Short mmCIF file of C-alpha atoms in Angstrom, two decimals:
data_model
loop_
_atom_site.label_atom_id
_atom_site.label_comp_id
_atom_site.label_asym_id
_atom_site.label_seq_id
_atom_site.Cartn_x
_atom_site.Cartn_y
_atom_site.Cartn_z
CA UNK A 246 92.06 -181.14 -12.41
CA UNK A 247 93.78 -183.75 -14.59
CA UNK A 248 91.89 -186.61 -12.92
CA UNK A 249 88.56 -184.97 -13.80
CA UNK A 250 89.73 -184.47 -17.38
CA UNK A 251 90.78 -188.11 -17.70
CA UNK A 252 87.36 -189.26 -16.47
CA UNK A 253 85.66 -186.92 -18.93
CA UNK A 254 87.81 -188.30 -21.75
CA UNK A 255 86.77 -191.87 -20.92
CA UNK A 256 83.11 -190.85 -20.83
CA UNK A 257 83.41 -189.10 -24.17
CA UNK A 258 84.92 -192.20 -25.75
CA UNK A 259 82.22 -194.38 -24.18
CA UNK A 260 79.52 -192.25 -25.76
CA UNK A 261 80.89 -192.52 -29.33
CA UNK A 262 82.54 -195.23 -31.44
CA UNK A 263 85.66 -193.08 -31.92
CA UNK A 264 86.86 -189.48 -31.71
CA UNK A 265 89.74 -187.69 -33.40
CA UNK A 266 92.41 -185.91 -31.39
CA UNK A 267 91.01 -182.59 -32.62
CA UNK A 268 87.49 -183.46 -31.43
CA UNK A 269 88.73 -184.53 -28.01
CA UNK A 270 90.90 -181.45 -27.70
CA UNK A 271 87.91 -179.23 -28.49
CA UNK A 272 85.64 -181.00 -25.99
CA UNK A 273 88.26 -181.05 -23.24
CA UNK A 274 89.59 -177.55 -24.02
CA UNK A 275 93.21 -178.74 -24.22
CA UNK A 276 95.82 -179.23 -26.95
CA UNK A 277 96.05 -182.34 -29.10
CA UNK A 278 99.42 -183.04 -27.49
CA UNK A 279 97.71 -183.11 -24.08
CA UNK A 280 95.10 -185.49 -25.49
CA UNK A 281 97.89 -187.86 -26.59
CA UNK A 282 99.51 -187.74 -23.14
CA UNK A 283 96.16 -188.34 -21.42
CA UNK A 284 95.42 -191.30 -23.68
CA UNK A 285 98.80 -192.78 -22.80
CA UNK A 286 98.15 -192.27 -19.08
CA UNK A 287 94.78 -194.01 -19.33
CA UNK A 288 96.29 -196.91 -21.21
CA UNK A 289 98.98 -197.32 -18.59
CA UNK A 290 96.27 -197.30 -15.90
CA UNK A 291 94.52 -200.23 -17.59
CA UNK A 292 91.83 -198.38 -19.53
CA UNK A 293 91.84 -199.86 -23.07
CA UNK A 294 92.27 -196.64 -25.06
CA UNK A 295 93.52 -197.32 -28.58
CA UNK A 296 94.80 -194.86 -31.18
CA UNK A 297 93.98 -195.68 -34.79
CA UNK A 298 96.42 -194.02 -37.16
CA UNK A 299 95.67 -192.75 -40.62
CA UNK A 300 93.29 -190.30 -42.22
CA UNK A 301 90.19 -191.76 -40.57
CA UNK A 302 91.99 -192.52 -37.34
CA UNK A 303 91.28 -191.40 -33.83
CA UNK A 304 90.88 -192.71 -30.32
CA UNK A 305 88.48 -195.43 -29.22
CA UNK A 306 87.80 -197.81 -26.36
CA UNK A 307 88.22 -201.51 -27.06
CA UNK A 308 86.69 -204.61 -25.55
CA UNK A 309 83.28 -203.11 -24.77
CA UNK A 310 84.74 -201.03 -21.95
CA UNK A 311 81.69 -199.21 -20.57
CA UNK A 312 79.22 -199.13 -17.72
CA UNK A 313 75.66 -199.61 -18.87
CA UNK A 314 72.36 -198.56 -17.40
CA UNK A 315 69.97 -201.48 -17.76
CA UNK A 316 66.20 -201.43 -17.91
CA UNK A 317 65.83 -198.09 -19.70
CA UNK A 318 63.35 -198.04 -22.57
CA UNK A 319 63.78 -195.56 -25.42
CA UNK A 320 60.98 -193.32 -24.15
CA UNK A 321 62.50 -193.28 -20.67
CA UNK A 322 65.94 -192.41 -22.00
CA UNK A 323 64.57 -189.57 -24.12
CA UNK A 324 62.51 -188.21 -21.22
CA UNK A 325 65.64 -188.22 -19.05
CA UNK A 326 67.30 -185.73 -21.38
CA UNK A 327 64.26 -183.45 -21.25
CA UNK A 328 64.63 -182.97 -17.50
CA UNK A 329 67.22 -180.22 -17.81
CA UNK A 330 66.47 -176.61 -18.71
CA UNK A 331 69.71 -175.43 -20.38
CA UNK A 332 69.03 -171.69 -20.13
CA UNK A 333 68.02 -171.87 -16.48
CA UNK A 334 70.99 -174.07 -15.59
CA UNK A 335 73.33 -171.62 -17.31
CA UNK A 336 71.87 -168.67 -15.39
CA UNK A 337 72.30 -170.51 -12.07
CA UNK A 338 75.93 -171.34 -12.90
CA UNK A 339 75.22 -175.08 -13.20
CA UNK A 340 75.73 -175.58 -16.94
CA UNK A 341 79.06 -177.44 -16.60
CA UNK A 342 77.73 -179.69 -13.84
CA UNK A 343 74.62 -180.57 -15.85
CA UNK A 344 76.68 -181.19 -18.98
CA UNK A 345 78.94 -183.60 -17.12
CA UNK A 346 75.92 -185.44 -15.70
CA UNK A 347 74.29 -185.80 -19.12
CA UNK A 348 77.57 -187.04 -20.56
CA UNK A 349 77.86 -189.71 -17.87
CA UNK A 350 74.34 -190.93 -18.55
CA UNK A 351 74.87 -190.89 -22.32
CA UNK A 352 78.08 -192.87 -21.95
CA UNK A 353 76.32 -195.52 -19.88
CA UNK A 354 73.39 -196.03 -22.24
CA UNK A 355 73.14 -199.07 -24.44
CA UNK A 356 74.29 -198.45 -28.03
CA UNK A 357 70.70 -198.76 -29.28
CA UNK A 358 69.74 -195.77 -27.10
CA UNK A 359 72.82 -193.67 -27.80
CA UNK A 360 70.87 -191.21 -29.98
CA UNK A 361 68.31 -190.46 -27.22
CA UNK A 362 69.81 -187.01 -26.33
CA UNK A 363 69.65 -185.80 -29.94
CA UNK A 364 66.23 -187.35 -30.47
CA UNK A 365 64.77 -185.50 -27.47
CA UNK A 366 66.50 -182.20 -28.30
CA UNK A 367 65.13 -182.19 -31.85
CA UNK A 368 61.56 -182.75 -30.67
CA UNK A 369 61.12 -180.52 -27.61
CA UNK A 370 62.50 -177.13 -26.64
CA UNK A 371 61.62 -174.90 -23.69
CA UNK A 372 61.64 -171.13 -24.21
CA UNK A 373 60.82 -169.80 -20.76
CA UNK A 374 60.76 -165.98 -21.18
CA UNK A 375 57.55 -164.21 -22.17
CA UNK A 376 57.06 -162.72 -25.65
CA UNK A 377 58.42 -159.27 -26.48
CA UNK A 378 60.63 -159.25 -23.43
CA UNK A 379 64.39 -159.35 -23.30
CA UNK A 380 65.38 -161.78 -20.52
CA UNK A 381 67.87 -160.39 -18.00
CA UNK A 382 69.77 -162.73 -15.70
CA UNK A 383 70.02 -161.33 -12.14
CA UNK A 384 73.68 -160.94 -11.24
CA UNK A 385 73.19 -162.48 -7.79
CA UNK A 386 71.39 -165.59 -9.05
CA UNK A 387 74.43 -167.95 -9.01
CA UNK A 388 75.21 -167.03 -5.38
CA UNK A 389 71.60 -167.63 -4.35
CA UNK A 390 71.42 -170.90 -6.34
CA UNK A 391 74.54 -172.21 -4.61
CA UNK A 392 73.04 -171.37 -1.20
CA UNK A 393 69.82 -173.16 -2.18
CA UNK A 394 71.72 -176.32 -3.14
CA UNK A 395 73.84 -176.27 0.04
CA UNK A 396 71.02 -175.28 2.47
CA UNK A 397 73.06 -172.28 3.61
CA UNK A 398 71.62 -169.16 5.18
CA UNK A 399 72.12 -165.84 3.42
CA UNK A 400 72.21 -162.24 4.56
CA UNK A 401 70.42 -160.12 1.97
CA UNK A 402 69.31 -156.58 1.28
CA UNK A 403 65.97 -156.55 -0.55
CA UNK A 404 64.26 -153.60 -2.24
CA UNK A 405 60.59 -152.94 -1.58
CA UNK A 406 59.61 -149.92 -3.61
CA UNK A 407 61.76 -147.04 -2.40
CA UNK A 408 62.82 -148.86 0.76
CA UNK A 409 65.45 -151.54 1.37
CA UNK A 410 65.22 -154.14 4.12
CA UNK A 411 67.86 -156.45 5.56
CA UNK A 412 66.96 -160.09 6.02
CA UNK A 413 68.68 -163.28 7.12
CA UNK A 414 67.02 -165.90 4.99
CA UNK A 415 66.88 -169.65 4.66
CA UNK A 416 66.63 -170.16 0.86
CA UNK A 417 64.37 -173.11 0.10
CA UNK A 418 63.98 -173.00 -3.67
CA UNK A 419 64.09 -171.05 -6.92
CA UNK A 420 61.26 -170.65 -9.43
CA UNK A 421 61.55 -169.36 -13.02
CA UNK A 422 58.25 -167.82 -14.11
CA UNK A 423 57.93 -166.23 -17.58
CA UNK A 424 61.62 -165.28 -17.59
CA UNK A 425 61.60 -163.87 -14.03
CA UNK A 426 63.41 -165.63 -11.17
CA UNK A 427 61.82 -165.87 -7.71
CA UNK A 428 63.28 -167.15 -4.43
CA UNK A 429 61.12 -168.98 -1.91
CA UNK A 430 62.77 -168.46 1.46
CA UNK A 431 61.99 -168.48 5.16
CA UNK A 432 63.12 -165.65 7.42
CA UNK A 433 65.71 -167.16 9.75
CA UNK A 434 63.87 -166.18 12.94
CA UNK A 435 60.82 -168.24 11.93
CA UNK A 436 57.58 -167.95 10.04
CA UNK A 437 56.28 -169.32 6.77
CA UNK A 438 58.27 -169.21 3.51
CA UNK A 439 57.88 -166.00 1.52
CA UNK A 440 58.48 -165.20 -2.12
CA UNK A 441 61.13 -162.69 -3.30
CA UNK A 442 62.00 -161.49 -6.79
CA UNK A 443 65.68 -162.26 -7.30
CA UNK A 444 66.31 -159.10 -9.35
CA UNK A 445 65.29 -156.98 -6.33
CA UNK A 446 68.15 -158.19 -4.14
CA UNK A 447 70.83 -155.51 -3.83
CA UNK A 448 73.33 -157.67 -1.96
CA UNK A 449 73.51 -161.34 -0.98
CA UNK A 450 76.14 -162.89 1.30
CA UNK A 451 76.19 -166.66 1.71
CA UNK A 452 76.96 -167.65 5.30
CA UNK A 453 78.90 -170.65 6.53
CA UNK A 454 76.03 -171.93 8.66
CA UNK A 455 73.51 -174.39 7.31
CA UNK A 456 69.83 -174.56 8.21
CA UNK A 457 67.61 -177.58 8.80
CA UNK A 458 65.21 -177.81 5.87
CA UNK A 459 61.58 -178.48 6.73
CA UNK A 460 60.98 -181.99 5.30
CA UNK A 461 57.32 -181.14 4.73
CA UNK A 462 58.03 -178.19 2.43
CA UNK A 463 56.80 -178.79 -1.15
CA UNK A 464 58.12 -176.17 -3.57
CA UNK A 465 55.62 -176.78 -6.44
CA UNK A 466 52.68 -176.78 -3.99
CA UNK A 467 53.97 -173.65 -2.26
CA UNK A 468 54.36 -171.82 -5.57
CA UNK A 469 50.90 -172.85 -6.77
CA UNK A 470 49.38 -171.58 -3.52
CA UNK A 471 51.29 -168.28 -3.68
CA UNK A 472 50.30 -167.58 -7.29
CA UNK A 473 46.66 -168.37 -6.55
CA UNK A 474 46.68 -166.02 -3.55
CA UNK A 475 48.33 -163.27 -5.56
CA UNK A 476 45.82 -163.58 -8.38
CA UNK A 477 42.91 -163.44 -5.93
CA UNK A 478 44.36 -160.48 -4.04
CA UNK A 479 44.44 -158.22 -7.09
CA UNK A 480 40.88 -159.04 -8.22
CA UNK A 481 39.30 -156.45 -5.94
CA UNK A 482 36.14 -155.46 -7.82
CA UNK A 483 33.51 -156.93 -10.13
CA UNK A 484 31.77 -155.96 -13.36
CA UNK A 485 28.67 -157.49 -14.96
CA UNK A 486 28.98 -158.22 -18.67
CA UNK A 487 26.81 -159.74 -21.41
CA UNK A 488 28.81 -161.83 -23.86
CA UNK A 489 27.92 -163.09 -27.29
CA UNK A 490 28.91 -166.68 -28.18
CA UNK A 491 32.06 -165.27 -29.80
CA UNK A 492 32.73 -163.04 -26.79
CA UNK A 493 32.32 -166.02 -24.50
CA UNK A 494 35.01 -167.89 -26.44
CA UNK A 495 37.28 -164.86 -26.46
CA UNK A 496 36.98 -164.01 -22.75
CA UNK A 497 39.86 -166.27 -21.56
CA UNK A 498 42.15 -164.52 -24.06
CA UNK A 499 41.11 -161.00 -23.05
CA UNK A 500 41.24 -161.18 -19.24
CA UNK A 501 43.28 -162.94 -16.55
CA UNK A 502 42.81 -166.75 -16.58
CA UNK A 503 41.59 -166.88 -12.97
CA UNK A 504 39.12 -164.07 -13.64
CA UNK A 505 37.77 -165.85 -16.73
CA UNK A 506 37.42 -169.18 -14.90
CA UNK A 507 35.48 -167.63 -12.05
CA UNK A 508 33.22 -165.68 -14.41
CA UNK A 509 32.42 -168.67 -16.61
CA UNK A 510 31.85 -170.93 -13.61
CA UNK A 511 29.03 -168.64 -12.43
CA UNK A 512 27.60 -167.81 -15.87
CA UNK A 513 23.85 -167.83 -16.35
CA UNK A 514 21.93 -169.64 -19.06
CA UNK A 515 22.16 -168.22 -22.62
CA UNK A 516 19.28 -166.04 -23.81
CA UNK A 517 17.46 -166.53 -27.11
CA UNK A 518 20.35 -164.99 -29.03
CA UNK A 519 22.96 -167.07 -27.26
CA UNK A 520 24.22 -164.19 -25.12
CA UNK A 521 25.35 -165.02 -21.56
CA UNK A 522 25.57 -162.70 -18.54
CA UNK A 523 28.61 -163.14 -16.28
CA UNK A 524 30.03 -161.44 -13.21
CA UNK A 525 33.70 -160.79 -13.91
CA UNK A 526 36.25 -160.26 -11.10
CA UNK A 527 38.76 -157.56 -12.15
CA UNK A 528 41.67 -155.64 -10.72
CA UNK A 529 40.03 -152.24 -11.25
CA UNK A 530 37.60 -150.43 -13.50
CA UNK A 531 40.54 -149.09 -15.50
CA UNK A 532 41.87 -152.57 -16.14
CA UNK A 533 38.39 -153.90 -16.98
CA UNK A 534 37.92 -151.10 -19.50
CA UNK A 535 41.17 -151.96 -21.27
CA UNK A 536 40.51 -155.71 -21.25
CA UNK A 537 36.87 -155.64 -22.38
CA UNK A 538 37.65 -153.16 -25.16
CA UNK A 539 39.50 -156.04 -26.85
CA UNK A 540 36.18 -157.89 -27.21
CA UNK A 541 34.57 -155.01 -29.10
CA UNK A 542 30.88 -155.52 -29.93
CA UNK A 543 30.96 -159.06 -28.51
CA UNK A 544 30.70 -157.69 -24.94
CA UNK A 545 28.16 -155.34 -23.33
CA UNK A 546 28.94 -153.89 -19.90
CA UNK A 547 25.83 -153.82 -17.68
CA UNK A 548 27.40 -152.62 -14.42
CA UNK A 549 28.85 -150.56 -12.89
CA UNK A 550 27.17 -147.62 -14.58
CA UNK A 551 30.40 -145.63 -14.74
CA UNK A 552 32.13 -148.34 -16.79
CA UNK A 553 29.08 -148.73 -19.04
CA UNK A 554 29.16 -144.98 -19.72
CA UNK A 555 32.86 -145.13 -20.63
CA UNK A 556 32.27 -147.99 -23.06
CA UNK A 557 29.26 -146.16 -24.55
CA UNK A 558 31.41 -143.04 -25.03
CA UNK A 559 34.04 -145.16 -26.79
CA UNK A 560 31.39 -146.65 -29.07
CA UNK A 561 30.08 -143.21 -29.95
CA UNK A 562 33.56 -141.94 -30.79
CA UNK A 563 34.24 -144.99 -32.95
CA UNK A 564 30.94 -144.54 -34.79
CA UNK A 565 31.77 -140.88 -35.43
CA UNK A 566 35.32 -141.70 -36.52
CA UNK A 567 34.37 -144.46 -38.95
CA UNK A 568 31.29 -142.62 -40.15
CA UNK A 569 33.42 -139.62 -41.11
CA UNK A 570 36.03 -141.81 -42.78
CA UNK A 571 33.40 -143.65 -44.79
CA UNK A 572 31.75 -140.42 -45.94
CA UNK A 573 35.08 -139.12 -47.20
#
């Protein structure tokens, strides 16, 4: 414990010209008296830690005592500090580990690049959760994350609707999508990796046995394939719609991105008024009704007839409602 603290103290002093006893005590979560004892121990071990007395005093390293990373340009150094996702690391229980790693890198940078962490942090920030949604960290996430890092099998109970199933899984990787955590894992008795929502695990027990990871598994490629399959699986029906130029521009904002891409890819030529007819893949007629309503008079449903009738009924009600309000 003390050895790790001494190393952290050296790294802190390497990353800054000097630090007061109070600053070191706060960073190391110890008393100022402990800081003084640690500084003495480092000095006796040959690390050139010096204490400057007085009002502006503090601790510093003398003689250029540091290990430097060479060959890093400013852009590379700043990009390095963008690689971590603080919120996600905290939820997985890796915040302290990541902090120590960033501190080691910062301490090894050349003085001219020492401000790279602050420069990157003030220019880019990742806010992963979706709008209007309070993110909730699954309680079992740290256990699963540790198993993922160590390639250890887990015994888990997973909820599927009203049912719960027991699985022995080989956890390959974690994905954070719009504030929701997913686990990509292979069932231990074989088969292809599957995707599980972490918040649907009731219990997770990490086992002592490790599994042999498939060297050909590519987590980003697997996730992209799974999301594409899911999107296609829910687009089970089609509607035919005429769109004005404004409706055409608004379609990607009103419907699912995959649905909009497929519709626009097969769009016909504009008519004299600039209107375009498209065939739109949708989850259901109910969903299509809700989505296309957002386009208002910029979209005309041509088929199916039942959806066209519903939109016509909506238009009639709106005309009656606004006509009555205007007359009053």
